[in-house]
Coordinates of C-alpha atoms in Angstrom, one line a residue:
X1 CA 19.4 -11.4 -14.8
X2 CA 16.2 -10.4 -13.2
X3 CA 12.8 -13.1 -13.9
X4 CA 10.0 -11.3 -12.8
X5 CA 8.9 -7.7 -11.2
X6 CA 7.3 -7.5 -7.5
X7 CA 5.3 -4.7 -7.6
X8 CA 3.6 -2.4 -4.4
X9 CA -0.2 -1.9 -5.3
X10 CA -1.8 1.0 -3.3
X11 CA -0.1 4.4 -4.1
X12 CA 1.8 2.9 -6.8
X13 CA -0.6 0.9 -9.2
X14 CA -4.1 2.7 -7.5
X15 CA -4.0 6.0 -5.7
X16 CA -3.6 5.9 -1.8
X17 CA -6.8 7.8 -1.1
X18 CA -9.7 8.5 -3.3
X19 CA -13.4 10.0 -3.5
X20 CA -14.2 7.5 -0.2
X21 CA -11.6 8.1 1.8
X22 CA -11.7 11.5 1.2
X23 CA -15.2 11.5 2.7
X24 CA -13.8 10.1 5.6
X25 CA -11.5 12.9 6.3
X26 CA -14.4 15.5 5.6
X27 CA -16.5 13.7 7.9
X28 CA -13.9 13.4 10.8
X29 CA -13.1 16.8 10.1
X30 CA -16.6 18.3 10.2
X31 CA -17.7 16.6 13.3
X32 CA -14.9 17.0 15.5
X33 CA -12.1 19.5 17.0
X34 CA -9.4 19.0 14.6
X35 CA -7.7 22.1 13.1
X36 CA -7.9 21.0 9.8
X37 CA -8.2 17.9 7.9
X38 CA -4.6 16.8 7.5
X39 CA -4.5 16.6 10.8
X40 CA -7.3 14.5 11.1
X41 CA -5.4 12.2 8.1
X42 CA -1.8 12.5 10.0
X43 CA -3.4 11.6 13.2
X44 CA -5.1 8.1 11.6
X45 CA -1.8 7.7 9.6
X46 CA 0.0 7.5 13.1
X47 CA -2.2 5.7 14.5
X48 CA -2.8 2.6 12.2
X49 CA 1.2 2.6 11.4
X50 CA 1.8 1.6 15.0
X51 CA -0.8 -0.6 15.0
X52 CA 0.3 -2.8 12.4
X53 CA 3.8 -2.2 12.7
X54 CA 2.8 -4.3 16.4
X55 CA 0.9 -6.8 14.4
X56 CA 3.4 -9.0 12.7
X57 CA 4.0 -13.0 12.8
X58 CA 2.2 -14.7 15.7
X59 CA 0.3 -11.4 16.5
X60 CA -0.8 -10.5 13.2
X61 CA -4.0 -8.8 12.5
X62 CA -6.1 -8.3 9.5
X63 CA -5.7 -4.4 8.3
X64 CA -9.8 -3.8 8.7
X65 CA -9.7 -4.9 12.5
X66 CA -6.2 -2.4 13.2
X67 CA -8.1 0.5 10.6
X68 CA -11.3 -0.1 12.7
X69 CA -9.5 0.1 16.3
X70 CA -7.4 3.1 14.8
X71 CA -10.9 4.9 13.8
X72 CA -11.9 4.4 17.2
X73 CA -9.0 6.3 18.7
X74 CA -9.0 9.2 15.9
X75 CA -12.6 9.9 16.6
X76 CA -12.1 10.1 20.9
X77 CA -9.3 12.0 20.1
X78 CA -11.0 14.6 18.1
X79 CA -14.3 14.1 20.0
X80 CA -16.2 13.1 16.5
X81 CA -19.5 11.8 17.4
X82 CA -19.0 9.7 14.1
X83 CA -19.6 5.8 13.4
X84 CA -16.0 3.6 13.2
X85 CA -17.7 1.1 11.8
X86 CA -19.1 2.8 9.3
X87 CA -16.1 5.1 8.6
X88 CA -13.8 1.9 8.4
X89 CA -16.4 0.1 5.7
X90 CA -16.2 3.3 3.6
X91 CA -12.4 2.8 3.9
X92 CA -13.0 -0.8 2.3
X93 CA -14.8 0.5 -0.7
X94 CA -11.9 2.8 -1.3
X95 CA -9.4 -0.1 -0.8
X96 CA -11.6 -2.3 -3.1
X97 CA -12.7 0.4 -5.8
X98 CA -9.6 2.3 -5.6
X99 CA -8.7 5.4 -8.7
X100 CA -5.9 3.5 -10.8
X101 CA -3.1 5.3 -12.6
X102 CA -3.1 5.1 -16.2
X103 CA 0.9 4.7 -16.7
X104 CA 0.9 1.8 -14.4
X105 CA -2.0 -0.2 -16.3
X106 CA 0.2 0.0 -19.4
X107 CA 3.1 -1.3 -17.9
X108 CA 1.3 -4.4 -16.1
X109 CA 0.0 -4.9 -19.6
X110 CA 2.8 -4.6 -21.4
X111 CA 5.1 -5.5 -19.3
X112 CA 7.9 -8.3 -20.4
X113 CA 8.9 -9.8 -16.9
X114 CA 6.0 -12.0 -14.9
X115 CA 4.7 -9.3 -12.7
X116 CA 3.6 -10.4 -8.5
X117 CA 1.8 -7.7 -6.5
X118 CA 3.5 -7.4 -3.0
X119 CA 0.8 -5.2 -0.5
X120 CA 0.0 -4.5 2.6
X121 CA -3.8 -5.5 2.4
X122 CA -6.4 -8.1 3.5
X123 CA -6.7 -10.8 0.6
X124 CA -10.1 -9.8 -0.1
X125 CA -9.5 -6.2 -0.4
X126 CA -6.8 -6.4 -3.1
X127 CA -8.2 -9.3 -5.2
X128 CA -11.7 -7.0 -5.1
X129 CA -9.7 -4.0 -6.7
X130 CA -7.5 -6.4 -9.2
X131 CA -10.5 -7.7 -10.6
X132 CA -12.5 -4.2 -11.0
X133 CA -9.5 -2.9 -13.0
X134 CA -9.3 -6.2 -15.0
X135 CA -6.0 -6.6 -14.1
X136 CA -3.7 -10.0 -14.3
X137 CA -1.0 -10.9 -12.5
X138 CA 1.3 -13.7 -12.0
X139 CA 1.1 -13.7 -8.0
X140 CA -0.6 -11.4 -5.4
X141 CA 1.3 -12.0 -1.7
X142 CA -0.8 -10.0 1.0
X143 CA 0.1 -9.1 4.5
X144 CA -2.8 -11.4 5.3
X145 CA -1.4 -14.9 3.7
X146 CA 3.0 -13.5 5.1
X147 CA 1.5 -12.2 8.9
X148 CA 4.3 -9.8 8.5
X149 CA 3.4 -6.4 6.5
X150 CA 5.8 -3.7 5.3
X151 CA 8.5 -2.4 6.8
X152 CA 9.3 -5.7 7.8
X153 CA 11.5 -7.6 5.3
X154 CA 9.7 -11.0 6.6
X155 CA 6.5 -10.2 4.0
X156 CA 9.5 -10.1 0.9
X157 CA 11.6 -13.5 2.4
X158 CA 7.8 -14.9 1.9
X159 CA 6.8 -13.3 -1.7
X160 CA 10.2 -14.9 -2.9
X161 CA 9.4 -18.7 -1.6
X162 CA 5.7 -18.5 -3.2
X163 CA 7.4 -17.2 -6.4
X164 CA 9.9 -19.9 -6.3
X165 CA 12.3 -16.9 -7.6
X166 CA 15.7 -15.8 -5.6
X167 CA 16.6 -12.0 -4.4
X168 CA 18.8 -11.3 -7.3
X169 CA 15.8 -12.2 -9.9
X170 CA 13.8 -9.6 -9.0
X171 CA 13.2 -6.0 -9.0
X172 CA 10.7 -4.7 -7.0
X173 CA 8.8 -0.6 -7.6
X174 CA 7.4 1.4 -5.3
X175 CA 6.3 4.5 -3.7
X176 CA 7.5 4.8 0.1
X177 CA 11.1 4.6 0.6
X178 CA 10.5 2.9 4.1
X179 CA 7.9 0.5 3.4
X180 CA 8.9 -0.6 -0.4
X181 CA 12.8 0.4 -1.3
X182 CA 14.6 -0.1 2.5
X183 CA 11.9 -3.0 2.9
X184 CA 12.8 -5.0 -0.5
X185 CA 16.9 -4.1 -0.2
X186 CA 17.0 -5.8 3.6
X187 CA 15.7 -8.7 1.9
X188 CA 17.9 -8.7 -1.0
X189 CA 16.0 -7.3 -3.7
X190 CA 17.4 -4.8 -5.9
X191 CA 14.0 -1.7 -5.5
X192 CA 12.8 1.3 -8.2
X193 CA 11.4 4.2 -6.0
X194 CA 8.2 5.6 -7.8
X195 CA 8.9 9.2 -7.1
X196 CA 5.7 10.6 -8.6
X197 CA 5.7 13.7 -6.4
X198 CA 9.6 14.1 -7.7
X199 CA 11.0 14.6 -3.7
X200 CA 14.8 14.9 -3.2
X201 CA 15.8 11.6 -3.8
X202 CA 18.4 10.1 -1.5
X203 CA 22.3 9.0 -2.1
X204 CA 22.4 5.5 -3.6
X205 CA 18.0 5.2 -4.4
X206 CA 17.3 4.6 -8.2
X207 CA 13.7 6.4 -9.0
X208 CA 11.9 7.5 -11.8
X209 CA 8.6 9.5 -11.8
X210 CA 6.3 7.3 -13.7
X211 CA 6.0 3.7 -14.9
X212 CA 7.4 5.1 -18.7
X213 CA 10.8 5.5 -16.9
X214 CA 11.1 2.2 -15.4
X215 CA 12.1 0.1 -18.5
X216 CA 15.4 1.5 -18.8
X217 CA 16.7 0.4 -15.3
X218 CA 15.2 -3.6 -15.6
X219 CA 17.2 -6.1 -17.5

């Protein structure tokens, strides 16, 4: 019998990019060599994933120190005259002021099952965006307070001891099959995929395309 949701916060509760980071892009884009702007987005993407994916336990990092490193490389790569710095703040006013999705406020709110956010995110970052969207929550476990961030299983192993709750208790929803269902089934947990973009979904993966479909698979 499951006891309480864990639930992925940025591209499933909030929108992975928004008017901010957009800029970003334009800005990287316009100033530099790239051919168009997903590259520019698939090249910081790369960049920043192997970054923190190098930054776990012992040599953990916070995620605006790796974003501000990877915003140096993406700009000498492209030859962008552009400010890191500056680029990487804009980036933390998207993080903190982040577009939210209307289904998934009305499933936080009306949801039955005590509901902990499980991110990849600085503390400050997250807690920022939870209190603009006057939301509540029974938990919020960052990369920042496990050292470990998604993919690795070590940042779920943690959310479970500062719940007090065991594997089989909890269900946990999100939107990258990597990072939130492989991630949450090596630790245990039984994982929703939030297939908003309705991909092909893999042998064996439960998903629905909004929060209104979730209900139905948590009991």
């Amino acid at each position: 019998m499951k006891k309480a949701i864990f639930l992925d916060f940025y591209g499933t509760v909030v929108h992975e990019n928004g008017p901010q980071s957009y800029k970003v892009i334009e800005r990287v884009f316009n100033s530099g060599n790239a051919n168009t702007p997903e590259e520019v987005v698939q090249h910081w993407s790369r960049s920043f994933q192997k970054r923190l994916e190098g930054a776990q336990g012992k040599n953990h990092r916070l995620q605006y120190d790796l974003a501000l490193e990877s915003f140096e490389e993406v700009l000498d790569h492209f030859n962008s005259k552009e400010n890191a710095k500056e680029l990487c703040d804009m980036m933390v006013d998207h993080w903190c002021n982040p577009p939210i999705y209307d289904d998934a406020v009305k499933f936080i709110r009306h949801s039955n099952f005590p509901i902990y956010f499980v991110t990849n995110s600085d503390d400050s970052f997250i807690n920022q965006a939870i209190h603009n969207h006057g939301l509540q929550a029974n938990g919020i476990i960052t990369s920042e307070q496990a050292k470990y961030s998604k993919p690795m299983k070590e940042i779920f192993l943690y959310a479970l001891e500062k719940a007090g709750l065991k594997a089989e208790e909890v269900i946990h929803i999100g939107d990258s099959l990597r990072s939130d269902i492989e991630c949450a089934k090596a630790a245990g947990i039984e994982a929703i995929w939030l297939n908003r973009y309705n991909k092909p979904v893999p042998k064996g993966i439960t998903a629905a395309s909004n929060f209104e479909g979730i209900p139905k698979y948590i009991s």
